[in-house]
Structure formats: C-alpha cells, structure tokens
Coordinates of C-alpha atoms in Angstrom, one line a residue:
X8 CA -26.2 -5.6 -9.4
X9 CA -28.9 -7.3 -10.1
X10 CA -27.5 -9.9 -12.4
X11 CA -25.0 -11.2 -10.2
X12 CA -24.7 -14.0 -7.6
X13 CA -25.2 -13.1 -4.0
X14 CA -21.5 -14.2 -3.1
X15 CA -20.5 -12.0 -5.9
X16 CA -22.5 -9.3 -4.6
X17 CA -21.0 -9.6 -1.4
X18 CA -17.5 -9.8 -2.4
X19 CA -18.0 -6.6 -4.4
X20 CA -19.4 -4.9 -1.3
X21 CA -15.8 -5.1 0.5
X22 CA -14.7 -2.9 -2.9
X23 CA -17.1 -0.4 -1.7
X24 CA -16.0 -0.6 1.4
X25 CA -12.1 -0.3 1.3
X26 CA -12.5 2.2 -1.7
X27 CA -13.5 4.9 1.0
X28 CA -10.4 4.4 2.6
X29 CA -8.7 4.4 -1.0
X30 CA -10.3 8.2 -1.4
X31 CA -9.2 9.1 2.1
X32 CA -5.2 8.2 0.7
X33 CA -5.4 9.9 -2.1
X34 CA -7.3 13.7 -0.6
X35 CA -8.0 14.2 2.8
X36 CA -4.9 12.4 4.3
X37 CA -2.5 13.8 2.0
X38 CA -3.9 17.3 2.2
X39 CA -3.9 16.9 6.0
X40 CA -0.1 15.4 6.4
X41 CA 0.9 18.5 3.8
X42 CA -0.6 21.2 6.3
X43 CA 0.4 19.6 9.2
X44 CA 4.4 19.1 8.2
X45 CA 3.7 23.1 6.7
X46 CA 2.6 23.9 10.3
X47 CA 6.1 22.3 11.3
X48 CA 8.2 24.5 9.1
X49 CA 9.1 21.7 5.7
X50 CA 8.6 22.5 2.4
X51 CA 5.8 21.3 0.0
X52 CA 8.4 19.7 -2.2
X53 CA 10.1 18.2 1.4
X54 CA 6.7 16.9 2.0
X55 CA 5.7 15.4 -0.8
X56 CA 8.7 13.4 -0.6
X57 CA 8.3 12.0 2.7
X58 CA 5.0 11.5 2.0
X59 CA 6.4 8.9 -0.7
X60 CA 8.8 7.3 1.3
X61 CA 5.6 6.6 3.6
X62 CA 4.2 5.0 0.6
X63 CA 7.5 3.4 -0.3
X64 CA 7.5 1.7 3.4
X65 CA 4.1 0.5 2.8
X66 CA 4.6 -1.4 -0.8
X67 CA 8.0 -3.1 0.7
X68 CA 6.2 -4.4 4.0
X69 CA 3.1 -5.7 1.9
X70 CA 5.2 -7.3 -1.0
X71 CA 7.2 -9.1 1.5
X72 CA 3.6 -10.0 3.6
X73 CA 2.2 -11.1 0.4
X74 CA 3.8 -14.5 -1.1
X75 CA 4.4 -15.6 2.3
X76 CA 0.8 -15.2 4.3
X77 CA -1.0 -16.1 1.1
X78 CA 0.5 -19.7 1.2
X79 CA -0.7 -20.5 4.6
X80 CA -4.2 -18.5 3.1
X81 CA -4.3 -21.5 0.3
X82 CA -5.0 -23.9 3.5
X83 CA -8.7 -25.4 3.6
X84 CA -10.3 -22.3 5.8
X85 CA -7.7 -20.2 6.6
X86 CA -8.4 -17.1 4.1
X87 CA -11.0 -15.7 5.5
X88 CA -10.0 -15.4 9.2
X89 CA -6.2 -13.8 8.1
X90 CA -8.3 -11.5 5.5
X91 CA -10.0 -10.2 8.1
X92 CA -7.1 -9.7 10.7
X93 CA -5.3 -7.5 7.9
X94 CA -8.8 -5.9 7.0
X95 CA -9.2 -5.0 11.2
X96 CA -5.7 -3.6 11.1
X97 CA -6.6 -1.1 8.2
X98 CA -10.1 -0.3 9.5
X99 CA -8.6 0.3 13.3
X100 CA -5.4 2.4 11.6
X101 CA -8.3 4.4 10.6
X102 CA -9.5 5.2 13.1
X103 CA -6.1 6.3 14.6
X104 CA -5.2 8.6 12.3
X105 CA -7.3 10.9 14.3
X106 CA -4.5 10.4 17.2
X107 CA -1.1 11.7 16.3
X108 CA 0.0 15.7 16.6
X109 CA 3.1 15.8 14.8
X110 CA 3.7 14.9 11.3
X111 CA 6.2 11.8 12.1
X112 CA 4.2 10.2 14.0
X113 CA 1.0 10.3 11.8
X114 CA 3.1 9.1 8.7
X115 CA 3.8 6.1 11.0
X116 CA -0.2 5.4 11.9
X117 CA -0.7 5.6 7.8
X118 CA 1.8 3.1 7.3
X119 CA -0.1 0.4 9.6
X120 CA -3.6 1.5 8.3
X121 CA -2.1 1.3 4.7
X122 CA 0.1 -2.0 4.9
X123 CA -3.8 -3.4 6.8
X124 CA -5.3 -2.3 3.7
X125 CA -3.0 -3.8 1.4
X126 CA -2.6 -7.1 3.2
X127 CA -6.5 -7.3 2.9
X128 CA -6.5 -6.7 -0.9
X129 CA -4.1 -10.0 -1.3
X130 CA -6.7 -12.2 -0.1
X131 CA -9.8 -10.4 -1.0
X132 CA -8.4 -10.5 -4.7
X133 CA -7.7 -14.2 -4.5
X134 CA -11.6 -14.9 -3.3
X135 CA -12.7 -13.9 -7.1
X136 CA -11.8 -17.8 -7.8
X137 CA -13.8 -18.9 -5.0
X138 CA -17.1 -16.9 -5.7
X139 CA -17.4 -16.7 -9.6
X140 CA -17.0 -18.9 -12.6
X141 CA -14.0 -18.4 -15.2
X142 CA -16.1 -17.2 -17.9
X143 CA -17.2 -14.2 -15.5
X144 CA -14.2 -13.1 -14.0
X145 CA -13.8 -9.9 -16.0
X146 CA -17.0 -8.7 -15.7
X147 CA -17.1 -9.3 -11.5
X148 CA -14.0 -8.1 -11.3
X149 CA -14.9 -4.7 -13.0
X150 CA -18.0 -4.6 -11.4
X151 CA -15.9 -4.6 -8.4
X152 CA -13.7 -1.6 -8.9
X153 CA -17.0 0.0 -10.4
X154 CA -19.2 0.0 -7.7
X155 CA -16.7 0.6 -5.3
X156 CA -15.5 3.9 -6.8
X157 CA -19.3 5.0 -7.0
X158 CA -19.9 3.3 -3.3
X159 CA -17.1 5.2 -2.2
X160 CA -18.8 8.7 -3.4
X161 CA -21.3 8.4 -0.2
X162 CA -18.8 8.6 2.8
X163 CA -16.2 10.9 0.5
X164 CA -19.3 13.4 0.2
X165 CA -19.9 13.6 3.4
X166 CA -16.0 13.7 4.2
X167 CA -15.9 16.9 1.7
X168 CA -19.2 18.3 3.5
X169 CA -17.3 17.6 6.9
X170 CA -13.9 19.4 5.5
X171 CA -15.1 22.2 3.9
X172 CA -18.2 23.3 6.2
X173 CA -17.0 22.3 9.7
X174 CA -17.6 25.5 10.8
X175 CA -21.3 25.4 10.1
X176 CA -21.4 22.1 12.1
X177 CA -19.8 23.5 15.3
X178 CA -16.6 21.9 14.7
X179 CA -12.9 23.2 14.1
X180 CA -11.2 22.1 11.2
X181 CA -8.7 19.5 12.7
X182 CA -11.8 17.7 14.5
X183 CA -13.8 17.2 11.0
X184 CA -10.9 15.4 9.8
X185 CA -10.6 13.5 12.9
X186 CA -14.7 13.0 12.4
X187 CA -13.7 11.9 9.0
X188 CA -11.6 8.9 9.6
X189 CA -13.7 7.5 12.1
X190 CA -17.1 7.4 9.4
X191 CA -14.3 5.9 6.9
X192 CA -13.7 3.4 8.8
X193 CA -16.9 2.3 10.3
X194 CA -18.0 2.6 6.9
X195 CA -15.4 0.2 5.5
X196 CA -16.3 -2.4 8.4
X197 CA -19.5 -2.6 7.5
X198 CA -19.0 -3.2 3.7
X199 CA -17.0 -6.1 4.9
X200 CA -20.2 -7.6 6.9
X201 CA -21.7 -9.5 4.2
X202 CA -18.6 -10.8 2.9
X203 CA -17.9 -12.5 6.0
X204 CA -21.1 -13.9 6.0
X205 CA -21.5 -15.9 2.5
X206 CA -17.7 -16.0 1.8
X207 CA -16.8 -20.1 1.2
X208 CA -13.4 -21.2 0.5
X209 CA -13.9 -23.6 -2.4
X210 CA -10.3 -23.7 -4.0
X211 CA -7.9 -25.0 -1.7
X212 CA -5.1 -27.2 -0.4
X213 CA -5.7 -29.6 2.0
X214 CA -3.7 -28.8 5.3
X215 CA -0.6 -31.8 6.2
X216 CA 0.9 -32.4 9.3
X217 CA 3.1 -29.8 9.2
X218 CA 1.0 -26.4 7.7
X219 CA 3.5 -24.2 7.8
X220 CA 6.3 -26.2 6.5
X221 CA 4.1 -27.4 3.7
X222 CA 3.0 -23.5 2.9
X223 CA 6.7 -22.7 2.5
X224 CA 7.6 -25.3 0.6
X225 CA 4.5 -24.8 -2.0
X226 CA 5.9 -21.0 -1.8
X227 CA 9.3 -22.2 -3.0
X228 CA 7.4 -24.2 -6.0
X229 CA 5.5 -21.6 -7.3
X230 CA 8.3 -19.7 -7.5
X231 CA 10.2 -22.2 -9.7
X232 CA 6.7 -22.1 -11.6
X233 CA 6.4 -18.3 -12.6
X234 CA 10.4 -18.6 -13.7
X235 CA 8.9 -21.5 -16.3
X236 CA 5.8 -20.4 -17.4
X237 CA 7.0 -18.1 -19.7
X238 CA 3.6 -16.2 -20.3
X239 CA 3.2 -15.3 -16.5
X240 CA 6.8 -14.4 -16.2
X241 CA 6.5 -11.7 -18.4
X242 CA 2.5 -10.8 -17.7
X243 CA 3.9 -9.9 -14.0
X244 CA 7.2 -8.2 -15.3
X245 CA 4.5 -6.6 -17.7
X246 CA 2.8 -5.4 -14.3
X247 CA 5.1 -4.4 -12.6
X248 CA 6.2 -1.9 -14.9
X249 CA 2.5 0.1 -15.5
X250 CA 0.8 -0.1 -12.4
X251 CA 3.7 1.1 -10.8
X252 CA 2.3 4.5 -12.6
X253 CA -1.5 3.8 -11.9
X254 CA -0.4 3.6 -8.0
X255 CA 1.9 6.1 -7.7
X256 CA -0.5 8.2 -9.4
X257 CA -3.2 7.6 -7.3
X258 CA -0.9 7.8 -4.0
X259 CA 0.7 11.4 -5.5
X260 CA -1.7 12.5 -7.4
X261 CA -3.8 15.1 -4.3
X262 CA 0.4 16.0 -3.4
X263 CA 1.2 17.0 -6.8
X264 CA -1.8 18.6 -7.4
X265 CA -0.8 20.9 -4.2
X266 CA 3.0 21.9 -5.2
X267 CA 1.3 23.2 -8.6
X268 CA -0.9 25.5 -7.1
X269 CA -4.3 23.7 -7.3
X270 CA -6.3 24.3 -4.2
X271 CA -8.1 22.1 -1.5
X272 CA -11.1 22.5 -2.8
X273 CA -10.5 21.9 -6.5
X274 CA -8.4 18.4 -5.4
X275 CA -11.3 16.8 -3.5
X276 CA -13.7 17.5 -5.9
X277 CA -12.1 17.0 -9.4
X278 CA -11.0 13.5 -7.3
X279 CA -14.6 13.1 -6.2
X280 CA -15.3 13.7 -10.1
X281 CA -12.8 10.7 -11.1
X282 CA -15.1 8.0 -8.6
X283 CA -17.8 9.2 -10.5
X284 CA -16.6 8.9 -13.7
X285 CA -15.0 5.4 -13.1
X286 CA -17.8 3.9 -12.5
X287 CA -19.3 3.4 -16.2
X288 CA -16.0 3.6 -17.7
X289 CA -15.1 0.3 -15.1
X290 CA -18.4 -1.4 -16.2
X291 CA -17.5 -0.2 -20.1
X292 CA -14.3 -2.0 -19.8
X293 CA -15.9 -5.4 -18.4
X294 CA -18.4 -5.2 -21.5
X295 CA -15.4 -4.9 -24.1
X296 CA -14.2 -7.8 -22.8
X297 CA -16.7 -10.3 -23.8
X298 CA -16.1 -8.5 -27.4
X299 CA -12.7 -7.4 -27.1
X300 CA -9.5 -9.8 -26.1
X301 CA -9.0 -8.2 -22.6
X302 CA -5.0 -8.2 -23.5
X303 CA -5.5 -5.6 -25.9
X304 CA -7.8 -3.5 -23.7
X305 CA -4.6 -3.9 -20.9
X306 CA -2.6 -2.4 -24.1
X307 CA -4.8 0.2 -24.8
X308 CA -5.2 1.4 -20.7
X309 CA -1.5 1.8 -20.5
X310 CA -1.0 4.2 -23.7
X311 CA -3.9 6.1 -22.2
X312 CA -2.1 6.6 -19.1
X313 CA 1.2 6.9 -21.0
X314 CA -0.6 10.3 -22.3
X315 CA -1.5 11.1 -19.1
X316 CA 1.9 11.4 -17.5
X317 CA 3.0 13.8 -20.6
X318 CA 0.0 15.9 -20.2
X319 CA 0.6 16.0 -16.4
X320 CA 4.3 17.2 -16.6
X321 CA 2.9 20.8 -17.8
X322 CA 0.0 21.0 -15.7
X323 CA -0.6 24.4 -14.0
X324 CA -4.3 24.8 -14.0
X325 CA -6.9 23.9 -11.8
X326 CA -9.1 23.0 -15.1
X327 CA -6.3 20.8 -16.0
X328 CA -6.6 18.9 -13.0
X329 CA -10.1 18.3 -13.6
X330 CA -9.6 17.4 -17.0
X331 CA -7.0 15.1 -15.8
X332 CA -9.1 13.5 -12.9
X333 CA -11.5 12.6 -15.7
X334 CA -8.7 11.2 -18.3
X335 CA -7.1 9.0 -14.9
X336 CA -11.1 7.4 -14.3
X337 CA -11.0 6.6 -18.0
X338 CA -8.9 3.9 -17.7
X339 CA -7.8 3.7 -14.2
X340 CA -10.6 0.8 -13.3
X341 CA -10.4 -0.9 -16.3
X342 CA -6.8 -1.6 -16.2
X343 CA -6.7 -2.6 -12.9
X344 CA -10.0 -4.7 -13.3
X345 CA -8.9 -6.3 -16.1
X346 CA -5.2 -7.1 -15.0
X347 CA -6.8 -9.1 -11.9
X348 CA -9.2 -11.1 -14.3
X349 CA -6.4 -11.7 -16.4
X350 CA -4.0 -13.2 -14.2
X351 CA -7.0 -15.2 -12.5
X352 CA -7.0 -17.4 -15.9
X353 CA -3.7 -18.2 -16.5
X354 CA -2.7 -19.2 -12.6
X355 CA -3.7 -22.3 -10.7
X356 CA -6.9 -21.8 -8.8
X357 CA -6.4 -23.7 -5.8
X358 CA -3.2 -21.7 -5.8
X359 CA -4.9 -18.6 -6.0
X360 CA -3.9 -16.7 -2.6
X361 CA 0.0 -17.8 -3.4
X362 CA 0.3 -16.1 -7.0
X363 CA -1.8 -12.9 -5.6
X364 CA 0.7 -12.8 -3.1
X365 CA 3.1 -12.5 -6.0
X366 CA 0.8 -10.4 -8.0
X367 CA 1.0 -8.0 -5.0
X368 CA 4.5 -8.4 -5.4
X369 CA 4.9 -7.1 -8.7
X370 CA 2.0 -5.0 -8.4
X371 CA 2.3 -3.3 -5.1
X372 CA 6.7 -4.0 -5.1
X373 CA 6.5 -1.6 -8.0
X374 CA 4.7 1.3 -6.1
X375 CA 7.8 0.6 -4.3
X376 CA 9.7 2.0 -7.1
X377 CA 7.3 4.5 -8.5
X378 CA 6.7 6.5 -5.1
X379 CA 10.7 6.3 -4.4
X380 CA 11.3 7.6 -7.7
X381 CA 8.5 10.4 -7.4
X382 CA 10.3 11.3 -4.0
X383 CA 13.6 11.3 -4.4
X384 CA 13.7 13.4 -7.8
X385 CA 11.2 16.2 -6.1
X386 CA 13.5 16.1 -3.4
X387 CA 16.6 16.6 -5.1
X388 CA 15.8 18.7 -8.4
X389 CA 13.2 20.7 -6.2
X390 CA 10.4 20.0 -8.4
X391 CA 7.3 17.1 -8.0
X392 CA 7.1 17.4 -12.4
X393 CA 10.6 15.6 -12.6
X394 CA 9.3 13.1 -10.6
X395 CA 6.3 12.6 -12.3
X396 CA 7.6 12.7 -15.7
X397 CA 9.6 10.0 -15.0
X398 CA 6.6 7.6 -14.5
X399 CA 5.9 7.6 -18.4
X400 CA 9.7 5.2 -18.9
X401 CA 7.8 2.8 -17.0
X402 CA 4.5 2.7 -18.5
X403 CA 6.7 2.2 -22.1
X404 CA 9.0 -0.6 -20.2
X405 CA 5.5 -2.0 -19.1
X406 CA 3.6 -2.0 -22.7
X407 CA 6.9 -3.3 -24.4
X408 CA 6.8 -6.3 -21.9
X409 CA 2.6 -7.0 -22.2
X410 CA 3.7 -7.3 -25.7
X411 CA 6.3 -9.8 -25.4
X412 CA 4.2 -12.1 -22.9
X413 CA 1.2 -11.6 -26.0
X414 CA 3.6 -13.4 -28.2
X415 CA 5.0 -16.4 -26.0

C-alpha cells in the first residue's frame, strides 16, 4: 500500500477490519446457528430459511436507516461520529453473539450486530469522496475490498485454528466460537483506529437553522433527482438486480454448502480460499480499469456470476465447492469495487452520504429480495437449489438494465 495516501490507507484499514466480521457471516455463524437450531429439533432446509429471513430483517432495517441518517451525515462534521455509533453497534453485537442459548434469540443478536455493520458501510462508503481524488476512485476502492479480504485471512485463521482444534487448547467447542467473536471484534475495532484518526470531512453541506428539517428536505430532493437523471435511475435499478445475487450468495453460500452435504471443514476453508483468491483478482479489476471502461468490467462480473448460479444448482461435491469459492473470488471484489467507484462519479460529491444511503437502498434493499426468495422456496419446495437457482433471473434482469443505463 505503498503508493497510496495515508487517508487512503486508513480508510482501507476499516475494510480489513469489518471484512472479519464479513467472514464470520458467511462460516462460523451460519455453521454455528445450523447446529444450534439442529440441537433444537428443525431441519437444515427449516434453517436455512430462517436464517434468511434473519438476513431479510437486516437489509429492510438498513435500507430504511440508509437514505435517511445519511442526510443528516452530509452535515459539516457529522459522518464520522454516526459512522462510528453504527460501527460500535456491529463491533459490540459481536461480541454478544457469544450470549444467547437458543437459536431465536441468537438470530436476534445477529440482526443488531448485522444491521451495525451495514449502517457503518453507508457512511464508510461515502468517505471515498472525502479521502481520494476522482481519477483514483476505482483503484482505492478495489484496493479496499482487496486488502480487506486478505486482512481478513489473519483473524479467520485463527477462528478456523480456534474451531477446529479447541480441544488441543483446553476449550470445548461452544467456548472457541464464543472466543471467536470476541477476537472478531476487537479485531474490527482496531482496524477502525486509524480511520478515526486522519478521517476529514471535506464534501459537505453546511448545517441551517434547522438540521434536521433541512436533511429531510435535501432527502426529498434527491429523490426527485435519481427519478430525472436517467443514467442513475437505471445504474441503481441495474444494482439492485445483480448484487442482490452477490449478497445473497455470500449470506447463503456456508448454508447451502451444508444442506448439500459439504462438511465444516471443507466450508471454512474453501471460503478461507475465496479471501485469498480475491485479493489479486480485486487489485486485477482496479488495473483493468485505467485500460478498460469499468462499465464493461460491471458487465463482464455479472455474466461470471450468472455462470455461477447455473453451476451451483447441481453442486454435490466438496471439490465443487472449492472450485466454486474460487469462481465467486473471481469476480466477487471486482464487481462490488467497481460498482462503488462507479456510482461515486456520476453522483454529487457533497451529496455523497445521501445517494449511498440510496445505493444501500438498492444494494442492500435487494438482499431483501434475494435472501427472502432463497428462503421461502427452500422452505416450501424442500430444497435450498430452487432457491438458489432462482438467483440467476436476477443477475439477467440486472445485466439487461446496466445495458440500458450504458445507452442513455
């Protein structure tokens, strides 16, 4: 990281930090929620489900959070302090995880960690207009989903060290995943050190008499603003539709994986494999861009994932899994990189924290979609493939609307 700014640095550190949490959603909390309801008597397929209506909860509370607390953010030196409120809740939901004894009540501790999380991604993602220049937002902004999936290796190894031997440590198995969360979190606290430190609100809007009524009022403007602006009308419909897959991938992926047979050990690792992998293919994707128009590398991303989908429907194997943990780090930073950088340019910069919270909207409102979709057809047909296969309709309604905003 050597050739970036030290605020750049430092905003990239929070990636590593809240990308250990990221890890913990996607293989040692699922795996733990999936014994624990087992333990109380539901079936995998019942589980999985309810695991996604957790998710579903999540993406409706932050959507709603988003547009509304990211107008008061746009204020002259109010981002930081409500970024880190949101970024406390996640860190401190954590840590409670480690609490609950039954299944009900642990889904409702993920919730508040989760919704923390995503609160704090909002603001953090508006900050990339306050601590870079516009001809380096799609490199910064893929170095930030790089290093955070390889940042995110150290605590996961020693999560998957803590999992798997906790009997050669002295401990039982519920009290290494307990030990777990709490190094997740301290670990995600401190990543978010430095950014408090250097962070600088540069693109703004001057507070009025009345804050809040102003902040509301700007709200209701950008709104009739994205209905004009033709070409971010459809880049967030665009969204909406294909990271709705990424998400929901991400959030069912270590679930799935279960009610197909793979085991414990083969999930962790072939998901430790995907951080690894992410990271070159992230800082790959922010090269092509200087080269490449980044549109077409969005285009590209979702096809690739469109072909994920189909291959995952059949999966059986744990070799598949671990082919398809490779295929997912492919692509998964560099769309998601990429779509951040992309929206950056064509949005207002002192606006930034407002159209994030709509971006979060579209983005985060469509996990909404995805992980109800995911658990409601595994529920009722029995199977989690039907629910995943129905993920590849909205990566094609999400390519055929990036290519109509392409041509407005």
């Amino acid at each position: 990281m050597n050739h970036l700014t030290r605020k750049e640095r430092d905003w990239i550190l929070y990636d590593v930090g809240n990308s250990a949490f990221v890890m913990l959603t996607a293989t040692v909390i699922p795996i733990y929620f999936k014994n624990m309801a087992g333990e109380a008597g539901m079936s995998l397929s019942n589980s999985t489900a309810y695991f996604g209506y957790a998710s579903t909860v999540v993406t409706v509370i932050a959507a709603i959070l988003g547009p509304i607390l990211g107008a008061v953010a746009d204020l002259k030196g109010r981002k930081m302090p409500i970024f880190l409120c949101f970024m406390g809740m996640g860190a401190l939901g954590c840590i409670s995880l480690s609490i609950p004894a039954s299944w009900l009540s642990f889904l409702a501790v993920y919730i508040l960690a989760k919704v923390g999380f995503q609160g704090s991604l909002t603001f953090y993602d508006s900050m990339l207009t306050d601590i870079t220049e516009p001809d380096r937002v799609d490199q910064v902004s893929a170095c930030g989903y790089a290093w955070g999936y390889l940042g995110s290796c150290i605590p996961f190894v020693l999560s998957i060290l803590l999992v798997l031997g906790w009997g050669r440590v002295g401990l039982t198995d519920m009290q290494a995943v307990k030990v777990v969360f709490w190094l997740n979190a301290v670990w995600w606290f401190l990543m978010t050190l430095p950014l408090v430190r250097s962070f600088e609100q540069t693109c703004y809007v001057e507070a009025k008499e009345h804050p809040i009524r102003e902040s509301f009022g700007r709200l209701v403007d950008v709104i009739k603003e994205v209905k004009k602006n033709k070409k971010i009308f459809w880049f967030l419909a665009a969204f909406f539709f294909y990271i709705d897959g990424v998400y929901t991938i991400i959030d069912m992926a270590t679930s799935y994986g279960k009610d197909v047979g793979i085991s414990d050990g083969h999930l962790m690792l072939a998901l430790l494999l995907t951080q690894v992998v992410g990271f070159p293919c992230s800082i790959i994707f922010g090269m092509l861009a200087k080269k490449i128009e980044s549109g077409k590398l969005i285009r590209y991303a979702i096809v690739g994932y469109l072909c994920v989908v189909v291959f995952a429907v059949q999966m059986s194997h744990a070799w598949e899994f671990w082919l398809l943990a490779v295929c997912v780090a492919v692509f998964q930073g560099g769309i998601q990189a990429l779509s951040r950088s992309y929206f950056t340019r064509i949005i207002p910069k002192e606006q930034a924290a407002e159209y994030f919270g709509f971006f979060d909207i579209f983005g985060k409102g469509a996990v909404f979609v995805g992980t109800l979709l995911v658990g409601a057809a595994t529920q009722i047909s029995g199977s989690s493939r039907v629910g995943i296969g129905l993920l590849a309709g909205l990566f094609a309604v999400g390519y055929v609307c990036f290519r109509k905003m392409e041509r407005v």
